[in-house]
Tab-separated table of C-alpha atoms and ligand atoms in Angstrom:
chain	number	residue	atom	x	y	z
A	146	MET	CA	94.231	68.622	74.129
A	147	SER	CA	95.029	71.105	76.864
A	148	PHE	CA	92.944	70.982	80.005
A	149	LYS	CA	90.821	73.712	81.438
A	150	LEU	CA	89.874	72.573	84.897
A	151	THR	CA	86.326	73.265	86.063
A	152	ASP	CA	85.630	75.441	89.085
A	153	GLU	CA	84.772	72.294	91.037
A	154	GLN	CA	88.045	70.567	90.097
A	155	LEU	CA	90.014	73.695	91.029
A	156	MET	CA	88.182	73.846	94.355
A	157	VAL	CA	89.074	70.211	95.154
A	158	GLN	CA	92.698	70.891	94.214
A	159	SER	CA	93.013	73.954	96.412
A	160	MET	CA	91.187	72.367	99.362
A	161	VAL	CA	93.445	69.287	99.275
A	162	ARG	CA	96.562	71.415	98.709
A	163	GLU	CA	95.832	73.407	101.844
A	164	PHE	CA	95.104	70.295	103.908
A	165	SER	CA	98.128	68.438	102.570
A	166	ARG	CA	100.673	71.201	103.126
A	167	LYS	CA	99.329	72.034	106.575
A	168	VAL	CA	98.447	68.628	108.022
A	169	VAL	CA	100.059	65.840	105.979
A	170	ALA	CA	103.429	67.562	105.511
A	171	ALA	CA	103.821	68.230	109.232
A	172	THR	CA	104.680	64.633	110.129
A	173	ALA	CA	105.921	63.153	106.841
A	174	ALA	CA	109.661	63.313	107.601
A	175	GLU	CA	109.181	61.937	111.104
A	176	ARG	CA	106.993	59.061	109.895
A	177	ASP	CA	109.605	58.223	107.285
A	178	LYS	CA	111.948	57.584	110.219
A	179	THR	CA	109.538	55.868	112.601
A	180	LYS	CA	107.479	54.020	109.932
A	181	GLU	CA	104.348	55.068	111.824
A	182	PHE	CA	101.234	54.452	109.712
A	183	PRO	CA	99.512	57.771	108.895
A	184	ALA	CA	96.218	56.710	110.495
A	185	ASP	CA	95.383	60.253	111.633
A	186	ASN	CA	95.911	61.728	108.178
A	187	LEU	CA	93.795	59.009	106.613
A	188	ARG	CA	90.968	59.488	109.104
A	189	GLN	CA	90.857	63.200	108.303
A	190	MET	CA	91.081	62.432	104.602
A	191	GLY	CA	88.048	60.183	105.028
A	192	GLU	CA	86.167	63.088	106.609
A	193	LEU	CA	87.172	65.282	103.659
A	194	GLY	CA	85.810	62.675	101.238
A	195	LEU	CA	89.188	61.636	99.812
A	196	MET	CA	89.058	57.877	100.402
A	197	GLY	CA	86.260	56.946	97.986
A	198	MET	CA	86.307	59.949	95.725
A	199	MET	CA	84.815	58.361	92.601
A	200	ILE	CA	82.139	56.408	94.498
A	201	PRO	CA	78.580	57.825	94.427
A	202	PHE	CA	77.169	59.669	97.455
A	203	ASP	CA	74.735	56.769	98.050
A	204	TYR	CA	77.707	54.612	99.084
A	205	GLU	CA	79.429	57.274	101.184
A	206	GLY	CA	81.709	58.397	98.348
A	207	SER	CA	82.241	61.919	96.987
A	208	ASP	CA	80.815	61.359	93.486
A	209	ALA	CA	83.869	63.145	92.065
A	210	ASP	CA	85.355	62.630	88.611
A	211	THR	CA	88.734	61.008	87.963
A	212	ILE	CA	90.336	64.360	87.138
A	213	SER	CA	89.475	65.668	90.618
A	214	TYR	CA	90.845	62.446	92.101
A	215	VAL	CA	94.131	62.800	90.203
A	216	LEU	CA	94.518	66.406	91.351
A	217	ALA	CA	93.790	65.468	94.968
A	218	LEU	CA	96.136	62.487	94.969
A	219	SER	CA	99.000	64.550	93.508
A	220	GLU	CA	98.514	67.098	96.287
A	221	ILE	CA	98.691	64.418	98.996
A	222	ALA	CA	101.776	62.865	97.347
A	223	TYR	CA	103.423	66.290	97.284
A	224	SER	CA	103.619	66.117	101.073
A	225	CYS	CA	103.758	62.392	101.807
A	226	ALA	CA	104.049	59.595	99.263
A	227	SER	CA	103.324	56.971	101.952
A	228	THR	CA	99.935	58.519	102.681
A	229	ALA	CA	99.287	58.874	98.949
A	230	VAL	CA	99.797	55.196	98.132
A	231	VAL	CA	97.246	54.162	100.749
A	232	MET	CA	94.806	56.696	99.291
A	233	SER	CA	95.508	55.434	95.775
A	234	VAL	CA	94.962	51.738	96.519
A	235	GLN	CA	91.835	52.489	98.568
A	236	ASN	CA	90.202	54.671	95.903
A	237	SER	CA	91.004	52.621	92.853
A	238	ILE	CA	91.544	48.894	93.081
A	239	VAL	CA	89.642	48.516	96.343
A	240	CYS	CA	86.626	50.865	96.262
A	241	GLU	CA	86.135	50.954	92.510
A	242	SER	CA	86.407	47.163	92.178
A	243	ILE	CA	83.677	46.658	94.779
A	244	TYR	CA	81.542	49.407	93.246
A	245	ARG	CA	81.847	47.960	89.734
A	246	PHE	CA	81.640	44.261	90.482
A	247	GLY	CA	80.088	43.934	93.936
A	248	THR	CA	76.537	43.048	94.897
A	249	GLU	CA	74.271	45.479	96.729
A	250	GLY	CA	75.161	43.531	99.890
A	251	HIS	CA	78.921	44.041	99.272
A	252	LYS	CA	78.353	47.749	98.752
A	253	GLU	CA	76.334	48.132	101.937
A	254	LYS	CA	78.677	46.083	104.098
A	255	PHE	CA	82.132	46.764	102.666
A	256	LEU	CA	82.073	49.699	100.260
A	257	LYS	CA	80.350	52.193	102.544
A	258	PRO	CA	82.915	52.072	105.388
A	259	LEU	CA	85.778	51.979	102.864
A	260	ALA	CA	84.534	54.968	100.858
A	261	ALA	CA	83.896	56.896	104.081
A	262	GLY	CA	87.492	56.183	105.096
A	263	GLU	CA	86.375	54.461	108.297
A	264	VAL	CA	88.429	51.392	107.393
A	265	ILE	CA	91.406	50.771	105.130
A	266	GLY	CA	91.318	48.235	102.306
A	267	ALA	CA	93.954	46.145	100.549
A	268	PHE	CA	94.149	44.282	97.248
A	269	ALA	CA	96.057	41.013	97.330
A	270	LEU	CA	97.079	39.737	93.898
A	271	THR	CA	100.871	39.361	93.979
A	272	GLU	CA	102.556	36.223	95.338
A	273	PRO	CA	106.163	35.293	96.120
A	274	THR	CA	106.557	33.656	92.691
A	275	ALA	CA	103.838	35.529	90.780
A	276	GLY	CA	104.470	39.266	90.356
A	277	SER	CA	104.407	40.424	86.733
A	278	ASP	CA	102.670	37.163	85.811
A	279	PRO	CA	99.670	36.937	88.158
A	280	VAL	CA	98.098	34.125	86.129
A	281	SER	CA	100.754	31.811	87.570
A	282	GLN	CA	99.540	32.451	91.129
A	283	GLU	CA	99.211	29.445	93.403
A	284	THR	CA	96.658	30.521	95.993
A	285	THR	CA	93.571	28.326	95.772
A	286	ALA	CA	89.939	28.714	96.807
A	287	GLU	CA	87.930	25.520	97.082
A	288	ARG	CA	84.188	25.554	97.407
A	289	ASP	CA	82.951	23.821	100.569
A	290	GLY	CA	79.197	24.175	101.031
A	291	ASP	CA	78.348	27.842	101.446
A	292	HIS	CA	82.004	28.800	101.930
A	293	TYR	CA	85.253	28.947	99.959
A	294	VAL	CA	88.403	27.716	101.693
A	295	ILE	CA	91.422	29.831	100.717
A	296	ASN	CA	95.036	28.647	100.996
A	297	GLY	CA	98.167	30.469	99.855
A	298	THR	CA	100.531	33.370	100.446
A	299	LYS	CA	100.240	36.869	99.026
A	300	ARG	CA	103.255	39.187	98.965
A	301	PHE	CA	103.982	42.956	98.855
A	302	ILE	CA	100.467	43.847	99.922
A	303	THR	CA	100.020	47.573	100.513
A	304	SER	CA	98.257	48.128	103.874
A	305	GLY	CA	98.466	44.376	104.547
A	306	GLN	CA	98.762	45.090	108.259
A	307	ASN	CA	96.550	48.146	108.660
A	308	SER	CA	93.645	47.098	106.459
A	309	LYS	CA	90.374	45.675	107.709
A	310	ILE	CA	89.050	44.479	104.347
A	311	VAL	CA	91.085	42.615	101.735
A	312	ILE	CA	90.201	41.720	98.163
A	313	VAL	CA	92.144	38.548	97.425
A	314	THR	CA	92.480	36.577	94.208
A	315	ALA	CA	92.715	32.787	94.173
A	316	LYS	CA	92.432	29.922	91.725
A	317	THR	CA	89.024	28.278	91.692
A	318	ASP	CA	89.756	26.205	88.569
A	319	GLU	CA	93.375	25.323	87.768
A	320	SER	CA	92.507	24.161	84.236
A	321	GLN	CA	91.094	27.520	83.159
A	322	LYS	CA	94.282	29.655	83.390
A	323	HIS	CA	93.284	33.345	83.837
A	324	LYS	CA	89.605	32.421	83.634
A	325	GLY	CA	90.084	30.126	86.625
A	326	ILE	CA	91.022	33.006	88.947
A	327	SER	CA	88.349	34.478	91.230
A	328	ALA	CA	88.274	37.438	93.621
A	329	PHE	CA	86.946	37.404	97.186
A	330	ILE	CA	86.304	40.052	99.799
A	331	VAL	CA	87.796	38.880	103.084
A	332	GLU	CA	87.376	40.524	106.464
A	333	LYS	CA	90.650	40.782	108.289
A	334	GLU	CA	89.547	39.060	111.458
A	335	THR	CA	88.510	35.937	109.525
A	336	PRO	CA	90.271	32.934	111.134
A	337	GLY	CA	93.041	31.638	108.892
A	338	LEU	CA	94.031	35.063	107.549
A	339	ILE	CA	97.424	35.894	109.034
A	340	VAL	CA	99.575	38.975	108.518
A	341	GLY	CA	103.045	37.660	107.735
A	342	HIS	CA	106.389	39.354	107.148
A	343	VAL	CA	106.316	43.162	107.159
A	344	GLU	CA	108.796	44.532	104.618
A	345	ASP	CA	111.533	46.970	105.669
A	346	LYS	CA	111.558	49.193	102.616
A	347	MET	CA	113.827	51.801	101.081
A	348	GLY	CA	110.944	54.263	100.656
A	349	LEU	CA	107.248	54.719	101.400
A	350	ARG	CA	108.247	53.709	104.879
A	351	ALA	CA	105.064	54.837	106.636
A	352	SER	CA	102.938	52.632	104.382
A	353	ASP	CA	103.051	48.981	105.441
A	354	THR	CA	103.757	46.294	102.854
A	355	THR	CA	103.275	42.731	104.056
A	356	ASP	CA	102.709	39.115	103.295
A	357	LEU	CA	99.170	37.874	103.832
A	358	ILE	CA	98.964	34.181	104.591
A	359	PHE	CA	95.752	32.237	104.069
A	360	GLU	CA	95.596	28.950	105.967
A	361	ASN	CA	92.289	27.165	105.488
A	362	CYS	CA	90.648	30.574	105.603
A	363	ARG	CA	86.883	30.040	105.272
A	364	VAL	CA	85.174	32.865	103.442
A	365	PRO	CA	81.390	32.996	102.931
A	366	ALA	CA	80.511	32.177	99.301
A	367	GLN	CA	78.542	35.402	99.133
A	368	ASN	CA	81.873	37.274	99.412
A	369	LEU	CA	82.818	36.198	95.878
A	370	LEU	CA	83.353	39.433	93.912
A	371	GLY	CA	81.762	39.138	90.477
A	372	ASN	CA	81.455	35.598	89.194
A	373	GLU	CA	83.809	32.656	89.543
A	374	GLY	CA	86.596	33.229	87.015
A	375	ASP	CA	86.289	37.036	86.994
A	376	GLY	CA	89.252	37.630	89.323
A	377	PHE	CA	91.883	38.295	86.655
A	378	MET	CA	89.639	40.652	84.698
A	379	ILE	CA	88.685	42.477	87.938
A	380	SER	CA	92.393	42.833	88.785
A	381	MET	CA	93.413	44.041	85.341
A	382	SER	CA	90.632	46.567	84.985
A	383	GLY	CA	91.205	47.713	88.584
A	384	LEU	CA	94.881	48.178	87.791
A	385	ASP	CA	93.967	50.450	84.868
A	386	GLY	CA	92.552	52.885	87.422
A	387	GLY	CA	95.327	52.113	89.905
A	388	ARG	CA	97.987	53.024	87.352
A	389	ILE	CA	96.444	56.470	86.840
A	390	GLY	CA	96.822	56.848	90.608
A	391	ILE	CA	100.512	55.900	90.613
A	392	ALA	CA	101.076	58.383	87.784
A	393	ALA	CA	99.336	61.103	89.828
A	394	GLN	CA	101.446	60.164	92.838
A	395	SER	CA	104.579	60.506	90.669
A	396	ILE	CA	103.575	64.021	89.640
A	397	GLY	CA	103.064	65.082	93.260
A	398	VAL	CA	106.490	63.832	94.345
A	399	ALA	CA	108.182	65.294	91.237
A	400	GLN	CA	106.617	68.705	91.871
A	401	ALA	CA	107.768	68.602	95.492
A	402	ALA	CA	111.307	67.740	94.351
A	403	LEU	CA	111.310	70.530	91.766
A	404	ASP	CA	110.027	73.089	94.279
A	405	ALA	CA	112.676	72.007	96.791
A	406	ALA	CA	115.390	72.255	94.110
A	407	ILE	CA	114.266	75.746	93.082
A	408	LYS	CA	114.236	76.925	96.701
A	409	TYR	CA	117.701	75.520	97.319
A	410	ALA	CA	119.113	76.864	94.041
A	411	LYS	CA	117.914	80.363	94.883
A	412	GLU	CA	119.391	80.250	98.388
A	413	ARG	CA	122.697	78.540	97.702
A	414	GLN	CA	125.540	80.913	96.925
A	415	GLN	CA	128.652	79.747	95.078
A	416	PHE	CA	131.209	81.708	93.069
A	417	GLY	CA	129.672	84.886	94.468
A	418	GLN	CA	126.105	84.353	93.293
A	419	SER	CA	123.044	82.221	93.747
A	420	ILE	CA	123.489	78.937	91.855
A	421	SER	CA	120.081	79.548	90.230
A	422	LYS	CA	121.870	82.149	88.092
A	423	PHE	CA	124.030	79.498	86.397
A	424	GLN	CA	122.783	78.303	83.049
A	425	GLY	CA	123.514	74.657	83.919
A	426	ILE	CA	121.062	74.841	86.827
A	427	ARG	CA	118.504	76.965	84.961
A	428	TRP	CA	118.357	74.559	82.026
A	429	THR	CA	118.097	71.573	84.355
A	430	ILE	CA	115.156	73.256	86.103
A	431	ALA	CA	113.549	74.055	82.756
A	432	ASP	CA	113.843	70.414	81.683
A	433	MET	CA	112.435	69.212	84.993
A	434	ALA	CA	109.407	71.522	84.766
A	435	THR	CA	108.797	70.482	81.148
A	436	GLU	CA	108.874	66.783	81.989
A	437	ILE	CA	106.463	67.242	84.890
A	438	GLU	CA	104.053	69.160	82.675
A	439	ALA	CA	104.214	66.454	79.984
A	440	ALA	CA	103.421	63.790	82.577
A	441	ARG	CA	100.592	65.900	84.004
A	442	GLN	CA	98.966	66.193	80.576
A	443	LEU	CA	99.220	62.414	80.041
A	444	VAL	CA	97.622	61.699	83.410
A	445	LEU	CA	94.824	64.204	82.883
A	446	SER	CA	94.214	62.768	79.435
A	447	ALA	CA	93.925	59.199	80.784
A	448	ALA	CA	91.649	60.446	83.583
A	449	ALA	CA	89.445	62.319	81.110
A	450	MET	CA	89.101	59.179	78.972
A	451	LYS	CA	88.052	57.222	82.044
A	452	ASP	CA	85.518	59.919	82.916
A	453	ARG	CA	84.094	59.753	79.383
A	454	GLY	CA	83.646	55.991	79.747
A	455	GLU	CA	86.196	55.156	77.029
A	456	ARG	CA	88.675	52.260	77.212
A	457	TYR	CA	91.747	53.883	78.741
A	458	THR	CA	94.007	50.865	79.371
A	459	ALA	CA	96.824	52.051	77.081
A	460	GLN	CA	96.626	55.681	78.241
A	461	ALA	CA	96.734	54.658	81.910
A	462	SER	CA	99.844	52.585	81.228
A	463	MET	CA	101.433	55.388	79.187
A	464	ALA	CA	100.774	57.834	82.015
A	465	LYS	CA	102.152	55.404	84.603
A	466	LEU	CA	105.205	54.523	82.498
A	467	PHE	CA	106.135	58.096	81.657
A	468	ALA	CA	105.297	59.675	85.020
A	469	SER	CA	107.020	57.019	87.146
A	470	GLU	CA	110.211	57.163	85.059
A	471	MET	CA	109.993	60.964	84.983
A	472	VAL	CA	109.858	61.243	88.779
A	473	ASN	CA	112.954	59.079	89.120
A	474	ARG	CA	114.829	61.428	86.791
A	475	ILE	CA	113.431	64.529	88.532
A	476	THR	CA	114.234	63.432	92.084
A	477	GLY	CA	117.755	62.482	90.939
A	478	LYS	CA	118.285	65.899	89.385
A	479	ALA	CA	116.771	67.677	92.408
A	480	LEU	CA	119.190	65.784	94.653
A	481	GLN	CA	122.101	66.727	92.364
A	482	ILE	CA	121.165	70.406	92.557
A	483	HIS	CA	121.344	70.119	96.356
A	484	GLY	CA	124.916	68.801	96.076
A	485	GLY	CA	126.256	67.135	99.224
A	486	TYR	CA	123.311	68.424	101.261
A	487	GLY	CA	120.944	66.452	99.056
A	488	PHE	CA	122.565	63.276	100.312
A	489	THR	CA	121.711	64.113	103.927
A	490	LYS	CA	118.521	63.806	105.904
A	491	ASP	CA	118.568	67.554	106.570
A	492	TYR	CA	116.720	68.123	103.294
A	493	PRO	CA	113.569	66.313	102.127
A	494	VAL	CA	114.932	65.542	98.685
A	495	GLU	CA	116.598	62.257	99.716
A	496	ARG	CA	113.173	61.025	100.933
A	497	PHE	CA	111.581	61.985	97.616
A	498	TYR	CA	114.359	60.097	95.814
A	499	ARG	CA	113.823	56.940	97.895
A	500	ASP	CA	110.012	57.135	97.770
A	501	ALA	CA	109.946	57.503	93.988
A	502	ARG	CA	112.048	54.428	93.339
A	503	VAL	CA	109.185	51.948	93.618
A	504	PHE	CA	106.879	53.854	91.267
A	505	THR	CA	108.404	52.149	88.214
A	506	ILE	CA	107.849	48.799	89.917
A	507	TYR	CA	104.526	48.510	91.740
A	508	GLU	CA	101.130	48.224	90.038
A	509	GLY	CA	103.059	46.841	87.084
A	510	THR	CA	106.716	47.481	86.251
A	511	SER	CA	107.731	49.816	83.429
A	512	GLU	CA	108.401	46.705	81.378
A	513	ILE	CA	104.831	45.475	81.966
A	514	GLN	CA	103.427	48.906	81.033
A	515	ARG	CA	105.259	48.574	77.706
A	516	VAL	CA	103.673	45.131	77.247
A	517	VAL	CA	100.210	46.559	77.938
A	518	ILE	CA	100.729	49.569	75.652
A	519	SER	CA	102.137	47.536	72.764
A	520	ASN	CA	99.382	44.918	73.123
A	521	GLN	CA	96.735	47.623	72.885
A	522	ILE	CA	98.386	49.446	69.991
A	523	LEU	CA	99.134	46.344	67.954
A	524	LYS	CA	95.640	44.990	68.600
A	525	ASP	CA	94.117	48.244	67.313
A	526	ARG	CA	96.457	48.271	64.318
A	527	ARG	CA	95.269	44.804	63.268
A	528	LYS	CA	91.862	46.305	62.448
A	529	PRO	CA	91.442	47.436	58.842
A	530	SER	CA	91.466	51.212	58.712
A	531	GLY	CA	88.010	52.696	59.126
A	532	ALA	CA	86.683	49.529	60.810
A	533	ALA	CA	84.275	50.031	63.695
A	534	LYS	CA	85.929	49.910	67.099
B	769	LIG	N1	90.759	45.303	81.532
B	769	LIG	C1	89.889	44.269	81.378
B	769	LIG	N2	90.281	43.031	80.968
B	769	LIG	C2	91.588	42.850	80.726
B	769	LIG	C3	92.537	43.868	80.864
B	769	LIG	C4	92.068	45.146	81.286
B	769	LIG	N3	92.913	46.150	81.439
B	769	LIG	N4	93.757	43.391	80.552
B	769	LIG	C5	93.594	42.112	80.208
B	769	LIG	N5	92.273	41.793	80.315
B	769	LIG	C6	91.681	40.502	79.986
B	769	LIG	C7	91.867	40.257	78.501
B	769	LIG	O1	90.811	40.831	77.755
B	769	LIG	C8	91.837	38.752	78.435
B	769	LIG	O2	90.499	38.303	78.526
B	769	LIG	P1	89.878	37.222	77.497
B	769	LIG	O3	90.703	35.987	77.615
B	769	LIG	O4	88.472	37.063	77.972
B	769	LIG	O5	89.984	37.816	76.149
B	769	LIG	C9	92.500	38.346	79.711
B	769	LIG	O6	92.386	39.452	80.612
B	769	LIG	C10	93.948	37.976	79.537
B	769	LIG	O7	94.640	39.058	78.983
B	769	LIG	P2	96.117	38.933	78.489
B	769	LIG	O8	96.231	37.806	77.519
B	769	LIG	O9	96.586	40.298	78.034
B	769	LIG	O10	96.868	38.512	79.853
B	769	LIG	P3	98.363	38.103	80.134
B	769	LIG	O11	98.389	36.901	80.976
B	769	LIG	O12	99.151	38.112	78.868
B	769	LIG	O13	98.871	39.293	81.103
B	769	LIG	C11	99.797	41.363	81.671
B	769	LIG	C12	98.885	40.553	80.740
B	769	LIG	C13	99.700	42.763	81.126
B	769	LIG	C14	101.242	40.909	81.648
B	769	LIG	C15	99.239	41.292	83.106
B	769	LIG	O14	99.455	40.025	83.645
B	769	LIG	C16	99.792	42.356	84.039
B	769	LIG	O15	99.332	43.500	84.032
B	769	LIG	N6	100.789	41.983	84.874
B	769	LIG	C17	101.291	42.885	85.927
B	769	LIG	C18	100.536	42.688	87.191
B	769	LIG	C19	100.670	43.858	88.103
B	769	LIG	O16	100.542	45.020	87.700
B	769	LIG	N7	100.885	43.574	89.376
B	769	LIG	C20	100.945	44.590	90.380
B	769	LIG	C21	100.122	44.148	91.554
B	769	LIG	S1	99.270	45.328	92.483
B	769	LIG	C22	100.465	46.104	93.410
B	769	LIG	O17	101.441	46.543	92.911
B	769	LIG	C23	100.292	46.138	94.866
B	769	LIG	C24	99.823	47.316	95.524
B	769	LIG	O18	99.180	47.141	96.538
B	769	LIG	C25	100.156	48.728	95.127
C-alpha cells in the first residue's frame, strides 16, 4: 500500500520541519559536545503539541494520529536525535501507557502535565541484569497498608535525571513470573527514589540515561497503573508503540545523513569533477535513498495499523528492525562518501553515525525484534487457514 498523506498530516510535517530545522538544529552539534539537556527545545515542542501527540485534547494532548506522530518525530530526529528520543519515550511508553491503563485520577494528575510537555516522563523497566529478559527483573514492590514499598535498581533509563514522573515496573508476586510484575507511577521527589550513575554515552549525548535506585521508596497504592500483575503487559504493549517511534527516529537520522552526503558529494571535486558524477557514488546514493524509502513505508504501515486499531506488534518490530539497521548502514555510507572529513567533527555525519548506533539496541535489540516477529508469525501460522483471527 502506498501512502497518500492527508492535508492535516502534511501540515504537521511541514510545521515540525520548519521548527526543527530552525530551532532544534541550531544547538544540536553544541549539545552533543556539552551534553546539555535540550530543555528549551522540549518546552517549545510542548507548546507546539508535540509531547503528547496521540493523547486526546481533554488531557492536553493534540489528538493526532500515529502517522502524524511518526512524521513529526522523524523531522525532530533529522536535526537532533537526542531531542527525538525524549519526545519518543514521552509520547509512547509514558503518555500512551497512562492514557490506556491509568485511572481518571492518573490522567488528571500525571497525564495532563506530561502531554502538555510541562514535565518530562521516564519509563523504568530495564535493570542491570535484566535487559532483553525483563521478566527476570529483581525490583520488588511490597504492599504496606495504603502504600507499596519499592526496592531495586533500574538501568539505562532515558531521561532518568531530567524527568519528573517515572513509570516503574516491579515484582509484586515472585511466584507469578510475568504476571507477577506490576507498574507504578512515581513522582520524582518521592523519598527513596535516587538518581544514580549517569551514563557517558557514544551518542545521543544530550539525552540523559541513568540508573534509578529505589530504596524503601513508598508509593501511594493509588499510583498502581492498571491492576497488580499488569506491568509486563503494559510494558510490552507500550513498547509496540515505542518501537514505531525508534523506527521513525531512524528515518529522520538516515535522511539527514543522506542529505549531508548528497551536499558533500556535489561540492567535493576530485579528478577534475564533482564526486557526485562518479557512478560509484551515484549508485551508493541511489541505494541509500531506496533503503530509506523502504523503511519509511514500513513505519507508515505499522502506524496506519495502529491507527486502525489492529494488532501491530509484528509490524512495529519489523519497522524497528529494518529502520534501525538501515540507518546504521546509511550513516556508515554517508561517512564514507565524506572520506577523511567524515571522520572529523567539522561535519555532522560523525554525530549521525554515533547517534544511530544505539537504535538497534534500545527498546529491544534487533535480535529481540526477530523473536517478536517470529513469535507473531509462527503463532498466526498455527491457525488453520481461513480460521477466524
Ligand atoms: N502486547 C501485549 N501483550 C504482550 C505483548 C504485546 N506486544 N507481548 C507479549 N505480551 C504478553 C503475552 O500475550 C503474554 O501474556 P499471557 O501470558 O497472558 O498470554 C505475556 O506477555 C508473555 O509473553 P511472552 O511469552 O512472549 O514473553 P517472553 O518472556 O517470552 O518475552 C520478549 C518476550 C519479546 C523477549 C520480551 O521480553 C521483550 O520484548 N524483551 C525486550 C525488552 C525491551 O525491549 N527492553 C527495552 C527497554 S525500554 C528502553 O529501551 C529504554 C528507553 O528508555 C528507551
